Coordinates of C-alpha atoms in Angstrom, one line a residue:
M1 CA 66.9 86.9 124.0
H2 CA 68.3 83.4 123.7
W3 CA 68.8 82.5 120.1
K4 CA 66.8 79.3 120.3
I5 CA 63.7 81.3 121.5
K6 CA 63.9 83.5 118.5
A7 CA 64.5 80.5 116.2
S8 CA 61.4 78.9 117.6
L9 CA 59.3 82.0 117.0
Q10 CA 60.6 82.2 113.4
K11 CA 59.7 78.5 112.9
V12 CA 56.1 79.3 113.9
L13 CA 56.0 82.3 111.6
H14 CA 57.3 80.2 108.7
F15 CA 53.9 78.4 108.7
T16 CA 51.9 81.6 108.3
K17 CA 51.2 83.3 105.0
I18 CA 52.6 86.6 106.2
G19 CA 55.4 85.2 108.4
D20 CA 58.2 87.2 106.7
Q21 CA 56.3 90.5 107.1
L22 CA 55.6 89.8 110.7
N23 CA 59.2 88.9 111.3
H24 CA 60.2 92.3 109.8
I25 CA 57.8 94.4 112.0
P26 CA 60.3 94.9 115.0
A27 CA 62.7 96.6 112.7
T28 CA 60.1 99.1 111.5
L29 CA 59.2 100.2 115.1
N30 CA 62.3 102.5 115.1
K31 CA 61.0 106.0 114.5
S32 CA 63.9 106.6 112.1
Y33 CA 63.4 103.4 110.2
H34 CA 62.5 104.9 106.8
K35 CA 65.3 107.5 107.0
N36 CA 67.8 104.8 108.0
V37 CA 66.7 102.6 105.2
C38 CA 67.0 105.3 102.6
L39 CA 70.5 106.5 103.7
Y40 CA 71.7 102.9 104.1
Q41 CA 70.5 102.0 100.6
F42 CA 72.0 105.2 99.2
Y43 CA 75.4 104.9 100.7
E44 CA 75.8 101.2 100.0
C45 CA 74.6 101.6 96.4
I46 CA 77.1 104.4 95.8
R47 CA 79.9 102.4 97.5
K48 CA 79.4 99.4 95.4
F49 CA 79.0 101.4 92.2
E50 CA 82.3 103.2 92.9
A51 CA 83.9 99.7 93.4
A52 CA 82.7 98.7 89.9
Q53 CA 84.5 101.6 88.3
L54 CA 82.0 101.8 85.4
E55 CA 82.0 104.7 83.1
F56 CA 79.0 106.2 81.3
H57 CA 79.2 107.3 77.7
S58 CA 76.5 109.3 76.0
N59 CA 76.2 106.9 73.1
T60 CA 76.0 103.6 75.1
K61 CA 73.2 102.2 77.2
K62 CA 73.9 100.3 80.4
T63 CA 71.7 97.8 82.2
A64 CA 71.9 96.8 85.9
L65 CA 70.7 93.8 87.8
E66 CA 70.0 93.9 91.5
I67 CA 69.7 90.6 93.3
G68 CA 67.5 90.9 96.4
T69 CA 65.2 93.9 96.3
G70 CA 64.1 93.5 99.9
Y71 CA 61.6 96.0 101.3
S72 CA 63.0 99.1 99.4
L73 CA 63.3 100.4 95.9
V74 CA 65.7 103.1 96.9
A75 CA 68.8 101.4 95.4
P76 CA 67.2 100.8 92.0
V77 CA 66.1 104.4 91.9
V78 CA 69.6 105.6 92.8
L79 CA 70.9 103.4 89.9
Y80 CA 68.5 105.1 87.6
L81 CA 69.6 108.6 88.8
L82 CA 73.2 107.5 88.2
G83 CA 72.4 106.9 84.6
F84 CA 71.5 103.2 84.0
D85 CA 69.0 102.9 81.2
K86 CA 67.4 99.8 82.5
I87 CA 67.4 98.2 86.0
V88 CA 66.1 94.7 86.8
T89 CA 65.6 94.0 90.4
V90 CA 64.6 90.6 91.7
D91 CA 63.6 88.9 94.9
I92 CA 62.1 85.7 96.3
S93 CA 59.0 87.5 97.6
K94 CA 57.0 90.7 96.9
D95 CA 57.8 93.1 99.8
V96 CA 57.9 96.5 98.1
A97 CA 55.0 98.9 98.6
I98 CA 54.5 102.4 97.1
K99 CA 53.5 103.9 100.5
T100 CA 56.7 102.6 102.1
F101 CA 58.7 103.9 99.2
Q102 CA 57.2 107.4 99.5
K103 CA 58.2 107.5 103.2
Q104 CA 61.8 106.5 102.3
I105 CA 62.5 108.5 99.1
Q106 CA 61.9 111.9 100.8
Y107 CA 65.2 111.5 102.6
L108 CA 67.0 111.4 99.3
N109 CA 66.0 114.9 98.5
N110 CA 69.2 116.3 100.1
E111 CA 71.6 118.6 98.3
E112 CA 74.7 116.7 99.4
L113 CA 73.3 113.3 98.4
L114 CA 72.1 114.5 95.0
Q115 CA 75.5 116.2 94.4
T116 CA 77.2 112.9 95.0
I117 CA 75.0 111.2 92.4
A118 CA 75.8 114.0 89.9
E119 CA 79.5 113.6 90.5
K120 CA 79.4 109.8 90.0
G121 CA 76.8 109.5 87.3
R122 CA 75.8 110.8 83.8
F123 CA 73.3 113.5 84.7
Y124 CA 73.7 117.1 85.8
L125 CA 72.4 118.1 89.3
S126 CA 69.5 120.0 87.8
E127 CA 68.4 117.0 85.8
I128 CA 68.6 114.7 88.9
K129 CA 66.5 117.1 90.9
E130 CA 63.9 117.3 88.2
K131 CA 63.8 113.5 87.9
L132 CA 63.5 113.1 91.7
Q133 CA 60.5 115.5 91.8
H134 CA 58.7 113.2 89.3
I135 CA 59.7 110.1 91.3
Q136 CA 58.3 111.5 94.5
S137 CA 55.0 112.3 92.8
F138 CA 54.0 108.8 91.7
Q139 CA 51.2 107.1 93.5
T140 CA 51.7 103.5 92.2
L141 CA 54.7 101.2 91.8
K142 CA 53.7 100.7 88.1
K143 CA 54.1 104.3 87.2
L144 CA 57.3 104.6 89.3
C145 CA 58.9 101.6 87.6
A146 CA 57.8 102.7 84.2
Y147 CA 59.4 106.2 84.6
C148 CA 62.7 104.8 85.9
N149 CA 62.7 101.8 83.6
I150 CA 62.8 99.5 86.5
L151 CA 61.6 95.9 86.1
Y152 CA 60.7 94.5 89.5
I153 CA 60.4 90.7 89.5
P154 CA 59.3 89.1 92.8
K155 CA 59.4 85.3 93.1
Y156 CA 62.0 85.2 90.4
T157 CA 63.8 82.4 88.5
L158 CA 67.1 82.5 86.7
S159 CA 65.1 82.3 83.4
D160 CA 63.1 85.5 84.5
I161 CA 66.4 87.3 84.7
E162 CA 67.5 86.1 81.3
N163 CA 64.2 86.9 79.7
A164 CA 64.3 90.5 81.2
H165 CA 67.6 91.2 79.4
N166 CA 70.3 89.1 77.7
S167 CA 73.3 90.8 79.3
Y168 CA 74.2 93.1 82.2
D169 CA 76.9 95.7 82.6
Y170 CA 76.5 95.8 86.4
I171 CA 75.2 93.1 88.8
C172 CA 74.9 93.8 92.6
S173 CA 73.5 92.6 95.8
Q174 CA 73.5 93.8 99.4
V175 CA 73.7 91.1 102.2
V176 CA 71.7 88.7 100.1
F177 CA 74.0 85.8 99.2
E178 CA 74.2 84.5 102.7
H179 CA 70.5 83.6 102.4
I180 CA 70.9 81.6 99.2
P181 CA 71.4 77.8 99.4
P182 CA 74.7 76.5 98.0
A183 CA 73.1 74.6 95.1
F184 CA 71.4 77.8 93.8
L185 CA 74.6 79.9 94.4
K186 CA 76.5 77.5 92.1
K187 CA 73.9 78.1 89.3
L188 CA 73.8 81.8 89.9
F189 CA 77.6 82.2 89.7
A190 CA 77.7 80.2 86.5
K191 CA 75.0 82.5 85.1
M192 CA 76.7 85.7 86.2
K193 CA 79.7 84.6 84.1
V194 CA 77.4 84.5 81.1
W195 CA 75.3 87.5 81.9
L196 CA 78.1 90.0 82.4
T197 CA 79.2 92.1 79.4
Q198 CA 82.8 92.0 78.5
N199 CA 83.5 95.2 80.5
G200 CA 80.8 94.6 83.0
C201 CA 81.3 94.2 86.8
A202 CA 79.5 92.4 89.6
V203 CA 79.8 93.8 93.2
H204 CA 78.3 91.8 96.1
T205 CA 78.4 92.6 99.8
I206 CA 77.9 89.4 101.9
N207 CA 77.4 89.0 105.6
F208 CA 79.1 85.9 107.1
I209 CA 77.8 86.0 110.7
D210 CA 75.1 84.2 112.6
H211 CA 72.0 86.4 112.2
F212 CA 70.8 85.4 115.7
A213 CA 73.7 87.5 117.0
N214 CA 72.6 90.6 114.9
P215 CA 71.8 93.8 116.8
G216 CA 68.1 94.4 117.5
F217 CA 65.3 93.6 119.8
F218 CA 65.9 89.8 119.5
Q219 CA 69.7 89.8 119.6
D220 CA 71.4 87.1 121.7
K221 CA 74.4 89.0 123.2
N222 CA 75.8 85.9 124.8
I223 CA 76.9 84.1 121.6
S224 CA 79.7 84.5 119.2
E225 CA 78.9 86.0 115.9
F226 CA 80.1 82.6 114.5
N227 CA 78.0 80.5 116.9
F228 CA 76.2 78.8 114.0
L229 CA 79.4 77.1 112.8
K230 CA 79.4 74.9 116.0
Y231 CA 76.5 72.8 114.8
S232 CA 75.9 69.9 112.3
D233 CA 73.9 70.5 109.2
K234 CA 71.1 68.4 110.7
T235 CA 70.9 70.3 113.9
W236 CA 71.1 73.7 112.2
K237 CA 68.4 72.7 109.8
Y238 CA 66.2 71.9 112.7
W239 CA 66.6 75.4 114.3
A240 CA 67.0 77.6 111.2
G241 CA 66.0 75.5 108.2
N242 CA 63.1 77.7 107.1
D243 CA 62.7 80.6 104.7
I244 CA 62.7 83.2 107.4
A245 CA 65.8 82.2 109.4
Y246 CA 67.8 80.4 106.7
T247 CA 71.5 81.4 106.2
N248 CA 73.9 79.1 104.4
R249 CA 76.8 79.5 107.0
L250 CA 79.4 80.1 104.3
S251 CA 82.4 82.3 104.6
Y252 CA 84.1 84.4 101.9
L253 CA 86.3 81.4 101.0
Y254 CA 83.4 79.6 99.5
Y255 CA 82.5 82.5 97.2
L256 CA 86.2 82.7 96.1
E257 CA 86.0 79.0 95.2
L258 CA 82.8 79.6 93.2
C259 CA 84.6 82.3 91.2
E260 CA 87.5 80.0 90.6
A261 CA 85.2 77.2 89.5
N262 CA 83.5 79.5 87.0
R263 CA 86.7 81.2 85.9
C264 CA 85.4 84.6 87.0
S265 CA 88.1 87.2 87.5
V266 CA 88.2 88.4 91.1
I267 CA 89.1 92.1 91.0
D268 CA 89.1 92.4 94.7
F269 CA 87.7 91.1 98.0
K270 CA 87.3 93.6 100.8
G271 CA 86.8 91.8 104.1
E272 CA 85.9 93.6 107.3
N273 CA 85.0 93.1 110.9
Y274 CA 82.6 95.8 111.8
R275 CA 81.9 94.8 115.4
A276 CA 83.7 93.1 118.3
H277 CA 85.4 90.0 116.7
H278 CA 85.0 86.7 118.6
P279 CA 86.2 83.9 116.2
L280 CA 85.8 80.3 117.1
Q281 CA 88.7 78.0 117.7
K282 CA 89.4 75.2 115.2
A283 CA 88.0 72.5 117.6
E284 CA 84.7 74.4 117.9
I285 CA 83.9 74.4 114.2
H286 CA 81.8 71.4 113.2
E287 CA 83.1 69.0 110.5
D288 CA 79.9 69.6 108.4
V289 CA 81.0 73.2 108.0
I290 CA 84.5 72.2 107.0
K291 CA 83.2 69.8 104.4
K292 CA 81.6 72.6 102.4
Y293 CA 85.0 73.8 101.1
N294 CA 87.3 72.2 98.6
T295 CA 90.4 73.2 100.5
L296 CA 91.0 75.1 103.8
L297 CA 94.5 76.0 104.5
A298 CA 93.4 76.9 108.1
V299 CA 90.0 75.9 109.4
E300 CA 89.8 79.0 111.5
N301 CA 89.9 81.2 108.4
V302 CA 86.1 80.7 108.0
C303 CA 85.8 83.1 111.0
E304 CA 88.2 85.6 109.5
F305 CA 85.7 88.2 108.4
Q306 CA 82.2 89.2 109.5
R307 CA 81.3 90.8 106.2
G308 CA 82.9 91.4 102.8
T309 CA 82.5 92.9 99.4
L310 CA 83.3 90.7 96.4
I311 CA 84.2 92.4 93.1
L312 CA 84.3 90.3 90.0
K313 CA 84.3 90.3 86.2
K314 CA 84.0 87.7 83.4

């Protein structure tokens, strides 16, 4: 499907009360959707946790913050099973449902997956299995969150995060930052500097590509994964300036600049290209895109990576 057709459909959905849910329906039509969500959340949660290199000690409590809950509570539950004493998870909308969670969490009941949690976390395998049995039995989000000490905050503000807890040992997100406007990102990075404990760590996986080129029913296979960098801010706002289609069109370089501006210590940045790579030429990249950066040694570098994981500390 041509990306402008999909963009037009999303613009229409934007004006409905359930536009985001309707936009998400095509993804759920895959018969393996719930299994895929569970396994994706599990492996990405473990991967980021390993990158943080946090250690649990019996006499210390650790608190985690997940930015961008999405449609699944699997990741916060995995964090609980790893040993975090409190998990705060926030999003801009309320999309989690207990019936959906029950369909997903059953796929975590796997010996190999639970053994991985036991090897990485603070509980024995037998304890994890017992906890998971309780988790699978809950019929309401309230009881689930109370048992796992998860605080779910939809429609959050930065103040909500601060009121939930005054500091965090671990802050994470999974392909969320690309949907956050630059002005809010600047505030968020400044806050993360304050929120992180002295030995705490933040791990964020960010997707840098045009989401109209993403695989799926509505994918436009005829455009570069960096197609959106060709357009002015005004033109792109016309096509994708709504809460369903919005992406900030920022590369990893912008996030490194935010770290530098807030004096956050970048432990590592792991860039990757996970599909066929079709970067734009310098002349194809619009000047409005270039102006978003303080310095660009080479303009083409904004197309260097399709996705990356940023690991930072205070």
